[in-house]
């Protein structure tokens, strides 16, 4: 028998316990989150073709996208709703893990990975809200900057690094754009792959 | 004769459905990617209707332009708050413009009197265009 290597072969488990196969054990919440993430990635790439960050162009390009570009409204709404679904399903997934006590050894490291993914999901959701460039986004950006600068010493550099020159009048900066569209999603994707692989290693649940 | 559906048959059907869905999404995709950014909308707005002298500001539907007739001609104002760009409304009883977002208030002539608005509401050029209609050029700001 030939030795199969590579990530995809690693992710197939040797065996799966019958209990873990039952729908009521996981409610597929992690799977739903991953599906939402894939939808977000695909529609996000499509949105990038027509979206322009910036004080003047952010909100205007979203409006154009949603009202003028053919199927733009559909793609924008898919992105928005997949984002909403992901925040909800990721949170419920965490509740499920607590309920089935799946955070206990040997799965304690994957719990921490999951926590990081929860934070990433919320930050992605928040930066997406900023990129809409509406007045509420501006207010949210101002609040975020003020909260971050409460951290002594590192607050201001952190705000500069993650949000750029955001203000009440401009939340859709290039900084927020790159974090939201490139850096954070790839980090989340990488962590998710690790998360799935670790599930198998720890005696995992349902096969994909 | 009833067909025996094997797991492979069902999976094959699923694969076919995926391919079909992929092909069907090509049309909206090409339309979406192939569309031009919107051409600049015309800044010119025309209005045909009656404006009584001394009557309060009157909105041209679907636009942010409001008009009134004063002695000596017409005036056009843009109902865009100078604070953060929300659409303001004119309240004829109070003779005030009010912004729903952050509570800016402007007097009848569009000068800011309360709230965060720093500047008066923009006035734009308006002139009769013959045939009884008015021609408003929102790109020509007067203040």
mmCIF file of C-alpha atoms in Angstrom:
data_model
loop_
_atom_site.group_PDB
_atom_site.id
_atom_site.type_symbol
_atom_site.label_atom_id
_atom_site.label_comp_id
_atom_site.label_asym_id
_atom_site.label_seq_id
_atom_site.Cartn_x
_atom_site.Cartn_y
_atom_site.Cartn_z
ATOM 1 C CA UNK A 1 0.000 0.000 0.000
ATOM 2 C CA UNK A 2 1.382 3.347 -0.988
ATOM 3 C CA UNK A 3 1.891 5.998 1.649
ATOM 4 C CA UNK A 4 -0.377 8.927 0.878
ATOM 5 C CA UNK A 5 0.884 12.276 1.982
ATOM 6 C CA UNK A 6 -0.426 15.799 1.918
ATOM 7 C CA UNK A 7 -3.012 17.804 3.755
ATOM 8 C CA UNK A 8 -6.089 16.295 2.110
ATOM 9 C CA UNK A 9 -5.058 12.781 3.014
ATOM 10 C CA UNK A 10 -4.194 13.846 6.518
ATOM 11 C CA UNK A 11 -7.645 15.238 7.015
ATOM 12 C CA UNK A 12 -9.313 11.874 6.366
ATOM 13 C CA UNK A 13 -9.686 10.103 9.686
ATOM 14 C CA UNK A 14 -8.837 6.435 10.238
ATOM 15 C CA UNK A 15 -12.152 5.947 11.916
ATOM 16 C CA UNK A 16 -14.962 7.949 13.346
ATOM 17 C CA UNK A 17 -16.865 7.106 16.487
ATOM 18 C CA UNK A 18 -20.577 6.479 16.027
ATOM 19 C CA UNK A 19 -21.473 9.105 18.590
ATOM 20 C CA UNK A 20 -19.536 11.725 16.684
ATOM 21 C CA UNK A 21 -21.466 10.852 13.527
ATOM 22 C CA UNK A 22 -24.791 11.866 15.009
ATOM 23 C CA UNK A 23 -26.109 15.183 13.756
ATOM 24 C CA UNK A 24 -27.230 16.207 17.209
ATOM 25 C CA UNK A 25 -23.683 16.114 18.484
ATOM 26 C CA UNK A 26 -22.276 18.923 16.312
ATOM 27 C CA UNK A 27 -25.311 20.369 14.482
ATOM 28 C CA UNK A 28 -22.790 20.924 11.672
ATOM 29 C CA UNK A 29 -22.162 24.416 13.039
ATOM 30 C CA UNK A 30 -18.485 24.397 12.162
ATOM 31 C CA UNK A 31 -19.381 23.214 8.673
ATOM 32 C CA UNK A 32 -21.956 25.970 8.305
ATOM 33 C CA UNK A 33 -19.323 28.498 9.390
ATOM 34 C CA UNK A 34 -16.841 27.143 6.835
ATOM 35 C CA UNK A 35 -19.473 27.213 4.092
ATOM 36 C CA UNK A 36 -20.265 30.834 4.997
ATOM 37 C CA UNK A 37 -16.536 31.569 4.892
ATOM 38 C CA UNK A 38 -16.232 30.117 1.384
ATOM 39 C CA UNK A 39 -19.232 32.161 0.209
ATOM 40 C CA UNK A 40 -17.657 35.229 1.810
ATOM 41 C CA UNK A 41 -14.376 34.586 0.022
ATOM 42 C CA UNK A 42 -15.950 34.126 -3.404
ATOM 43 C CA UNK A 43 -18.363 37.061 -3.173
ATOM 44 C CA UNK A 44 -15.635 39.140 -1.528
ATOM 45 C CA UNK A 45 -13.342 38.675 -4.511
ATOM 46 C CA UNK A 46 -16.211 39.697 -6.777
ATOM 47 C CA UNK A 47 -16.935 42.794 -4.690
ATOM 48 C CA UNK A 48 -13.289 43.836 -4.925
ATOM 49 C CA UNK A 49 -13.696 44.270 -8.691
ATOM 50 C CA UNK A 50 -16.045 47.198 -8.136
ATOM 51 C CA UNK A 51 -15.261 48.486 -4.663
ATOM 52 C CA UNK A 52 -12.963 51.454 -4.111
ATOM 53 C CA UNK A 53 -11.855 52.310 -0.593
ATOM 54 C CA UNK A 54 -11.502 55.920 0.415
ATOM 55 C CA UNK A 55 -13.392 58.783 1.988
ATOM 56 C CA UNK A 56 -15.084 59.886 -1.209
ATOM 57 C CA UNK A 57 -15.268 56.595 -3.058
ATOM 58 C CA UNK A 58 -16.064 53.997 -0.381
ATOM 59 C CA UNK A 59 -19.716 54.682 0.199
ATOM 60 C CA UNK A 60 -20.266 55.814 -3.381
ATOM 61 C CA UNK A 61 -18.836 52.613 -4.853
ATOM 62 C CA UNK A 62 -20.964 50.471 -2.538
ATOM 63 C CA UNK A 63 -24.052 52.393 -3.645
ATOM 64 C CA UNK A 64 -23.066 52.000 -7.280
ATOM 65 C CA UNK A 65 -22.367 48.323 -6.782
ATOM 66 C CA UNK A 66 -25.697 47.694 -5.128
ATOM 67 C CA UNK A 67 -27.850 49.723 -7.478
ATOM 68 C CA UNK A 68 -26.172 50.090 -10.873
ATOM 69 C CA UNK A 69 -23.885 47.108 -11.507
ATOM 70 C CA UNK A 70 -25.814 44.089 -12.833
ATOM 71 C CA UNK A 71 -26.183 41.448 -10.084
ATOM 72 C CA UNK A 72 -24.122 43.703 -7.815
ATOM 73 C CA UNK A 73 -26.920 43.866 -5.263
ATOM 74 C CA UNK A 74 -27.169 40.075 -5.205
ATOM 75 C CA UNK A 75 -23.445 39.652 -4.654
ATOM 76 C CA UNK A 76 -23.314 42.360 -2.006
ATOM 77 C CA UNK A 77 -26.271 40.866 -0.160
ATOM 78 C CA UNK A 78 -24.788 37.364 -0.358
ATOM 79 C CA UNK A 79 -21.603 38.738 1.175
ATOM 80 C CA UNK A 80 -23.502 40.614 3.870
ATOM 81 C CA UNK A 81 -25.759 37.734 4.854
ATOM 82 C CA UNK A 82 -22.986 35.147 4.756
ATOM 83 C CA UNK A 83 -21.138 37.433 7.161
ATOM 84 C CA UNK A 84 -24.134 37.603 9.469
ATOM 85 C CA UNK A 85 -24.571 33.822 9.292
ATOM 86 C CA UNK A 86 -20.910 33.245 10.065
ATOM 87 C CA UNK A 87 -20.923 35.398 13.191
ATOM 88 C CA UNK A 88 -24.001 33.564 14.466
ATOM 89 C CA UNK A 89 -22.873 30.058 13.502
ATOM 90 C CA UNK A 90 -19.363 30.542 14.899
ATOM 91 C CA UNK A 91 -20.840 31.709 18.201
ATOM 92 C CA UNK A 92 -23.275 28.795 18.321
ATOM 93 C CA UNK A 93 -20.406 26.457 17.431
ATOM 94 C CA UNK A 94 -18.584 27.706 20.521
ATOM 95 C CA UNK A 95 -21.685 27.110 22.656
ATOM 96 C CA UNK A 96 -21.913 23.573 21.266
ATOM 97 C CA UNK A 97 -18.274 22.879 22.087
ATOM 98 C CA UNK A 98 -18.898 24.010 25.651
ATOM 99 C CA UNK A 99 -22.042 21.885 25.871
ATOM 100 C CA UNK A 100 -20.307 18.704 24.722
ATOM 101 C CA UNK A 101 -17.221 19.623 26.802
ATOM 102 C CA UNK A 102 -15.052 19.308 23.701
ATOM 103 C CA UNK A 103 -12.620 21.887 25.043
ATOM 104 C CA UNK A 104 -11.151 19.328 27.426
ATOM 105 C CA UNK A 105 -7.821 17.578 26.801
ATOM 106 C CA UNK A 106 -6.735 16.393 24.320
ATOM 107 C CA UNK A 107 -8.674 19.107 22.474
ATOM 108 C CA UNK A 108 -7.647 22.057 24.600
ATOM 109 C CA UNK A 109 -5.334 23.500 21.913
ATOM 110 C CA UNK A 110 -8.039 23.403 19.298
ATOM 111 C CA UNK A 111 -10.269 25.345 21.672
ATOM 112 C CA UNK A 112 -7.662 28.105 21.663
ATOM 113 C CA UNK A 113 -7.422 27.988 17.867
ATOM 114 C CA UNK A 114 -11.211 28.252 17.789
ATOM 115 C CA UNK A 115 -11.079 31.253 20.101
ATOM 116 C CA UNK A 116 -8.624 32.965 17.746
ATOM 117 C CA UNK A 117 -10.946 32.200 14.859
ATOM 118 C CA UNK A 118 -13.865 33.683 16.787
ATOM 119 C CA UNK A 119 -11.921 36.897 17.337
ATOM 120 C CA UNK A 120 -10.833 36.932 13.678
ATOM 121 C CA UNK A 121 -14.436 36.457 12.569
ATOM 122 C CA UNK A 122 -15.613 39.360 14.706
ATOM 123 C CA UNK A 123 -12.786 41.617 13.516
ATOM 124 C CA UNK A 124 -13.550 40.689 9.907
ATOM 125 C CA UNK A 125 -17.221 41.464 10.516
ATOM 126 C CA UNK A 126 -16.300 44.800 12.065
ATOM 127 C CA UNK A 127 -13.860 45.846 9.340
ATOM 128 C CA UNK A 128 -16.477 44.904 6.744
ATOM 129 C CA UNK A 129 -18.875 47.229 8.521
ATOM 130 C CA UNK A 130 -16.259 49.994 8.312
ATOM 131 C CA UNK A 131 -15.709 49.437 4.585
ATOM 132 C CA UNK A 132 -19.331 50.280 3.834
ATOM 133 C CA UNK A 133 -18.294 53.849 4.483
ATOM 134 C CA UNK A 134 -21.644 54.957 5.832
ATOM 135 C CA UNK A 135 -22.066 57.431 8.677
ATOM 136 C CA UNK A 136 -22.577 54.604 11.154
ATOM 137 C CA UNK A 137 -19.295 53.099 9.952
ATOM 138 C CA UNK A 138 -17.573 56.384 10.633
ATOM 139 C CA UNK A 139 -19.003 56.443 14.139
ATOM 140 C CA UNK A 140 -17.927 52.825 14.691
ATOM 141 C CA UNK A 141 -14.416 53.619 13.460
ATOM 142 C CA UNK A 142 -14.185 56.582 15.829
ATOM 143 C CA UNK A 143 -15.282 54.376 18.725
ATOM 144 C CA UNK A 144 -12.762 51.671 17.770
ATOM 145 C CA UNK A 145 -9.910 54.175 17.638
ATOM 146 C CA UNK A 146 -10.877 55.593 21.010
ATOM 147 C CA UNK A 147 -11.088 52.171 22.634
ATOM 148 C CA UNK A 148 -7.744 51.133 21.145
ATOM 149 C CA UNK A 149 -6.016 54.308 22.282
ATOM 150 C CA UNK A 150 -7.112 53.546 25.836
ATOM 151 C CA UNK A 151 -4.398 50.900 25.824
ATOM 152 C CA UNK A 152 -1.377 52.674 27.239
ATOM 153 C CA UNK A 153 1.602 52.929 24.931
ATOM 154 C CA UNK A 154 0.660 50.419 22.248
ATOM 155 C CA UNK A 155 -2.870 51.710 21.668
ATOM 156 C CA UNK A 156 -2.110 54.440 19.197
ATOM 157 C CA UNK A 157 0.331 52.416 17.065
ATOM 158 C CA UNK A 158 -2.175 49.542 17.029
ATOM 159 C CA UNK A 159 -4.961 51.837 15.864
ATOM 160 C CA UNK A 160 -2.675 53.267 13.196
ATOM 161 C CA UNK A 161 -1.662 49.781 12.085
ATOM 162 C CA UNK A 162 -5.123 48.282 11.866
ATOM 163 C CA UNK A 163 -7.320 51.224 10.999
ATOM 164 C CA UNK A 164 -5.073 53.832 9.391
ATOM 165 C CA UNK A 165 -6.344 57.363 9.335
ATOM 166 C CA UNK A 166 -9.937 56.559 10.114
ATOM 167 C CA UNK A 167 -12.239 59.260 11.375
ATOM 168 C CA UNK A 168 -15.934 59.874 11.760
ATOM 169 C CA UNK A 169 -15.925 61.130 8.186
ATOM 170 C CA UNK A 170 -13.883 58.306 6.691
ATOM 171 C CA UNK A 171 -13.887 54.700 7.839
ATOM 172 C CA UNK A 172 -13.090 53.007 4.520
ATOM 173 C CA UNK A 173 -9.348 53.536 4.496
ATOM 174 C CA UNK A 174 -6.896 51.546 2.420
ATOM 175 C CA UNK A 175 -5.556 50.111 5.687
ATOM 176 C CA UNK A 176 -8.911 48.649 6.703
ATOM 177 C CA UNK A 177 -9.419 47.433 3.140
ATOM 178 C CA UNK A 178 -6.204 45.416 2.978
ATOM 179 C CA UNK A 179 -6.711 43.912 6.437
ATOM 180 C CA UNK A 180 -10.281 42.973 5.611
ATOM 181 C CA UNK A 181 -9.713 41.642 2.094
ATOM 182 C CA UNK A 182 -6.281 40.046 2.248
ATOM 183 C CA UNK A 183 -4.468 39.720 5.548
ATOM 184 C CA UNK A 184 -7.227 38.650 7.936
ATOM 185 C CA UNK A 185 -9.057 36.261 5.561
ATOM 186 C CA UNK A 186 -5.853 34.402 4.702
ATOM 187 C CA UNK A 187 -4.919 34.195 8.357
ATOM 188 C CA UNK A 188 -8.421 32.871 9.106
ATOM 189 C CA UNK A 189 -8.217 30.367 6.241
ATOM 190 C CA UNK A 190 -4.856 29.063 7.439
ATOM 191 C CA UNK A 191 -6.089 28.751 11.014
ATOM 192 C CA UNK A 192 -9.222 26.969 9.816
ATOM 193 C CA UNK A 193 -7.164 24.381 7.935
ATOM 194 C CA UNK A 194 -5.141 23.860 11.097
ATOM 195 C CA UNK A 195 -8.383 23.656 13.101
ATOM 196 C CA UNK A 196 -9.795 20.905 10.847
ATOM 197 C CA UNK A 197 -6.559 18.954 10.779
ATOM 198 C CA UNK A 198 -6.374 19.145 14.566
ATOM 199 C CA UNK A 199 -9.938 17.822 14.908
ATOM 200 C CA UNK A 200 -8.807 14.651 13.121
ATOM 201 C CA UNK A 201 -5.650 14.410 15.165
ATOM 202 C CA UNK A 202 -7.624 14.700 18.389
ATOM 203 C CA UNK A 203 -9.960 11.870 17.448
ATOM 204 C CA UNK A 204 -12.331 14.051 15.477
ATOM 205 C CA UNK A 205 -15.872 14.130 14.443
ATOM 206 C CA UNK A 206 -17.622 13.859 11.122
ATOM 207 C CA UNK A 207 -15.586 13.317 7.961
ATOM 208 C CA UNK A 208 -15.893 16.162 5.457
ATOM 209 C CA UNK B 1 -38.982 -0.690 -14.718
ATOM 210 C CA UNK B 2 -37.791 0.849 -11.518
ATOM 211 C CA UNK B 3 -34.190 1.832 -11.556
ATOM 212 C CA UNK B 4 -31.816 0.802 -8.834
ATOM 213 C CA UNK B 5 -30.251 3.997 -7.561
ATOM 214 C CA UNK B 6 -26.780 3.401 -6.329
ATOM 215 C CA UNK B 7 -24.801 5.844 -4.258
ATOM 216 C CA UNK B 8 -22.619 6.447 -7.309
ATOM 217 C CA UNK B 9 -25.661 7.421 -9.397
ATOM 218 C CA UNK B 10 -26.744 9.975 -6.830
ATOM 219 C CA UNK B 11 -23.248 11.406 -6.548
ATOM 220 C CA UNK B 12 -23.056 11.608 -10.352
ATOM 221 C CA UNK B 13 -26.307 13.523 -10.390
ATOM 222 C CA UNK B 14 -24.929 15.863 -7.744
ATOM 223 C CA UNK B 15 -21.847 16.439 -9.855
ATOM 224 C CA UNK B 16 -24.026 17.208 -12.863
ATOM 225 C CA UNK B 17 -26.038 19.667 -10.798
ATOM 226 C CA UNK B 18 -22.824 21.387 -9.678
ATOM 227 C CA UNK B 19 -21.598 21.698 -13.250
ATOM 228 C CA UNK B 20 -24.989 23.050 -14.348
ATOM 229 C CA UNK B 21 -25.029 25.573 -11.510
ATOM 230 C CA UNK B 22 -21.502 26.627 -12.445
ATOM 231 C CA UNK B 23 -22.453 27.130 -16.075
ATOM 232 C CA UNK B 24 -25.599 29.032 -15.135
ATOM 233 C CA UNK B 25 -23.608 31.396 -12.940
ATOM 234 C CA UNK B 26 -21.430 32.338 -15.928
ATOM 235 C CA UNK B 27 -24.079 34.723 -17.247
ATOM 236 C CA UNK B 28 -24.480 36.851 -14.115
ATOM 237 C CA UNK B 29 -20.713 36.696 -13.599
ATOM 238 C CA UNK B 30 -19.872 38.052 -17.035
ATOM 239 C CA UNK B 31 -22.575 40.702 -16.716
ATOM 240 C CA UNK B 32 -21.238 41.713 -13.307
ATOM 241 C CA UNK B 33 -17.589 41.795 -14.294
ATOM 242 C CA UNK B 34 -18.236 43.288 -17.718
ATOM 243 C CA UNK B 35 -20.254 46.251 -16.552
ATOM 244 C CA UNK B 36 -18.714 49.690 -16.701
ATOM 245 C CA UNK B 37 -18.489 51.842 -13.656
ATOM 246 C CA UNK B 38 -21.466 54.124 -13.723
ATOM 247 C CA UNK B 39 -20.982 57.070 -16.005
ATOM 248 C CA UNK B 40 -21.143 60.372 -14.180
ATOM 249 C CA UNK B 41 -24.782 61.183 -13.697
ATOM 250 C CA UNK B 42 -25.819 64.522 -15.119
ATOM 251 C CA UNK B 43 -25.630 67.371 -12.635
ATOM 252 C CA UNK B 44 -28.435 69.124 -14.490
ATOM 253 C CA UNK B 45 -31.920 68.861 -13.029
ATOM 254 C CA UNK B 46 -34.961 70.448 -14.564
ATOM 255 C CA UNK B 47 -38.172 71.401 -12.866
ATOM 256 C CA UNK B 48 -41.511 72.160 -14.387
ATOM 257 C CA UNK B 49 -44.253 73.280 -12.097
ATOM 258 C CA UNK B 50 -45.611 76.207 -10.197
ATOM 259 C CA UNK B 51 -43.737 78.038 -7.490
ATOM 260 C CA UNK B 52 -45.692 80.669 -5.590
ATOM 261 C CA UNK B 53 -43.889 83.770 -4.467
ATOM 262 C CA UNK B 54 -43.384 83.637 -0.714
ATOM 263 C CA UNK B 55 -44.235 79.929 -0.494
ATOM 264 C CA UNK B 56 -41.851 77.692 1.495
ATOM 265 C CA UNK B 57 -39.038 75.671 -0.066
ATOM 266 C CA UNK B 58 -40.351 72.937 -2.332
ATOM 267 C CA UNK B 59 -38.538 69.694 -3.009
ATOM 268 C CA UNK B 60 -38.034 68.282 -6.502
ATOM 269 C CA UNK B 61 -38.947 64.608 -6.032
ATOM 270 C CA UNK B 62 -36.105 62.054 -6.229
ATOM 271 C CA UNK B 63 -33.495 64.782 -5.794
ATOM 272 C CA UNK B 64 -31.976 66.748 -2.977
ATOM 273 C CA UNK B 65 -32.786 70.019 -4.695
ATOM 274 C CA UNK B 66 -35.310 72.372 -3.101
ATOM 275 C CA UNK B 67 -36.629 75.508 -4.794
ATOM 276 C CA UNK B 68 -38.322 78.710 -3.810
ATOM 277 C CA UNK B 69 -39.374 81.868 -5.551
ATOM 278 C CA UNK B 70 -38.228 85.173 -4.199
ATOM 279 C CA UNK B 71 -38.662 88.684 -5.481
ATOM 280 C CA UNK B 72 -36.394 88.893 -8.467
ATOM 281 C CA UNK B 73 -36.125 85.227 -9.292
ATOM 282 C CA UNK B 74 -35.650 81.690 -8.037
ATOM 283 C CA UNK B 75 -33.339 80.057 -5.528
ATOM 284 C CA UNK B 76 -32.137 76.470 -5.381
ATOM 285 C CA UNK B 77 -30.586 74.815 -2.351
ATOM 286 C CA UNK B 78 -29.110 71.356 -1.818
ATOM 287 C CA UNK B 79 -30.530 69.468 1.162
ATOM 288 C CA UNK B 80 -27.205 67.858 2.033
ATOM 289 C CA UNK B 81 -26.026 68.475 5.576
ATOM 290 C CA UNK B 82 -22.617 70.142 5.619
ATOM 291 C CA UNK B 83 -21.639 68.056 8.631
ATOM 292 C CA UNK B 84 -21.550 64.518 7.240
ATOM 293 C CA UNK B 85 -23.784 64.620 4.216
ATOM 294 C CA UNK B 86 -27.128 63.345 5.473
ATOM 295 C CA UNK B 87 -30.216 64.522 3.664
ATOM 296 C CA UNK B 88 -31.876 67.349 5.559
ATOM 297 C CA UNK B 89 -35.550 68.328 5.390
ATOM 298 C CA UNK B 90 -37.270 71.658 5.500
ATOM 299 C CA UNK B 91 -39.962 72.166 8.152
ATOM 300 C CA UNK B 92 -42.108 75.074 6.993
ATOM 301 C CA UNK B 93 -43.929 75.531 10.355
ATOM 302 C CA UNK B 94 -40.657 76.083 12.214
ATOM 303 C CA UNK B 95 -39.019 77.672 9.152
ATOM 304 C CA UNK B 96 -35.999 75.447 9.760
ATOM 305 C CA UNK B 97 -33.937 72.783 8.046
ATOM 306 C CA UNK B 98 -33.222 69.815 10.259
ATOM 307 C CA UNK B 99 -30.748 67.003 9.881
ATOM 308 C CA UNK B 100 -31.956 63.584 11.095
ATOM 309 C CA UNK B 101 -28.451 62.284 11.784
ATOM 310 C CA UNK B 102 -26.818 64.551 14.335
ATOM 311 C CA UNK B 103 -29.427 67.207 14.950
ATOM 312 C CA UNK B 104 -28.001 70.095 12.957
ATOM 313 C CA UNK B 105 -30.526 72.880 12.423
ATOM 314 C CA UNK B 106 -30.378 75.549 9.720
ATOM 315 C CA UNK B 107 -32.527 78.641 9.455
ATOM 316 C CA UNK B 108 -34.851 79.304 6.555
ATOM 317 C CA UNK B 109 -31.990 80.567 4.398
ATOM 318 C CA UNK B 110 -29.827 77.547 5.139
ATOM 319 C CA UNK B 111 -27.473 79.140 7.676
ATOM 320 C CA UNK B 112 -26.457 76.766 10.462
ATOM 321 C CA UNK B 113 -27.911 77.754 13.844
ATOM 322 C CA UNK B 114 -27.549 74.625 15.980
ATOM 323 C CA UNK B 115 -25.671 71.344 15.998
ATOM 324 C CA UNK B 116 -22.393 70.273 14.427
ATOM 325 C CA UNK B 117 -22.940 71.653 10.926
ATOM 326 C CA UNK B 118 -20.043 73.992 10.103
ATOM 327 C CA UNK B 119 -21.283 75.625 6.907
ATOM 328 C CA UNK B 120 -24.511 76.858 5.337
ATOM 329 C CA UNK B 121 -26.410 74.552 2.997
ATOM 330 C CA UNK B 122 -25.052 74.888 -0.540
ATOM 331 C CA UNK B 123 -26.915 77.083 -3.001
ATOM 332 C CA UNK B 124 -26.726 76.096 -6.636
ATOM 333 C CA UNK B 125 -27.361 77.869 -9.905
ATOM 334 C CA UNK B 126 -30.916 78.005 -11.192
ATOM 335 C CA UNK B 127 -32.270 79.767 -14.248
ATOM 336 C CA UNK B 128 -35.347 79.688 -16.440
ATOM 337 C CA UNK B 129 -34.816 77.437 -19.428
ATOM 338 C CA UNK B 130 -37.540 78.851 -21.630
ATOM 339 C CA UNK B 131 -40.611 76.611 -22.099
ATOM 340 C CA UNK B 132 -41.602 77.461 -18.523
ATOM 341 C CA UNK B 133 -39.188 75.107 -16.806
ATOM 342 C CA UNK B 134 -36.263 75.774 -14.523
ATOM 343 C CA UNK B 135 -32.783 74.438 -15.069
ATOM 344 C CA UNK B 136 -30.728 73.665 -11.975
ATOM 345 C CA UNK B 137 -27.020 72.995 -12.283
ATOM 346 C CA UNK B 138 -26.024 71.201 -9.072
ATOM 347 C CA UNK B 139 -22.358 71.300 -10.063
ATOM 348 C CA UNK B 140 -22.353 75.101 -9.921
ATOM 349 C CA UNK B 141 -22.211 75.982 -6.248
ATOM 350 C CA UNK B 142 -22.915 79.604 -5.382
ATOM 351 C CA UNK B 143 -21.530 79.717 -1.860
#
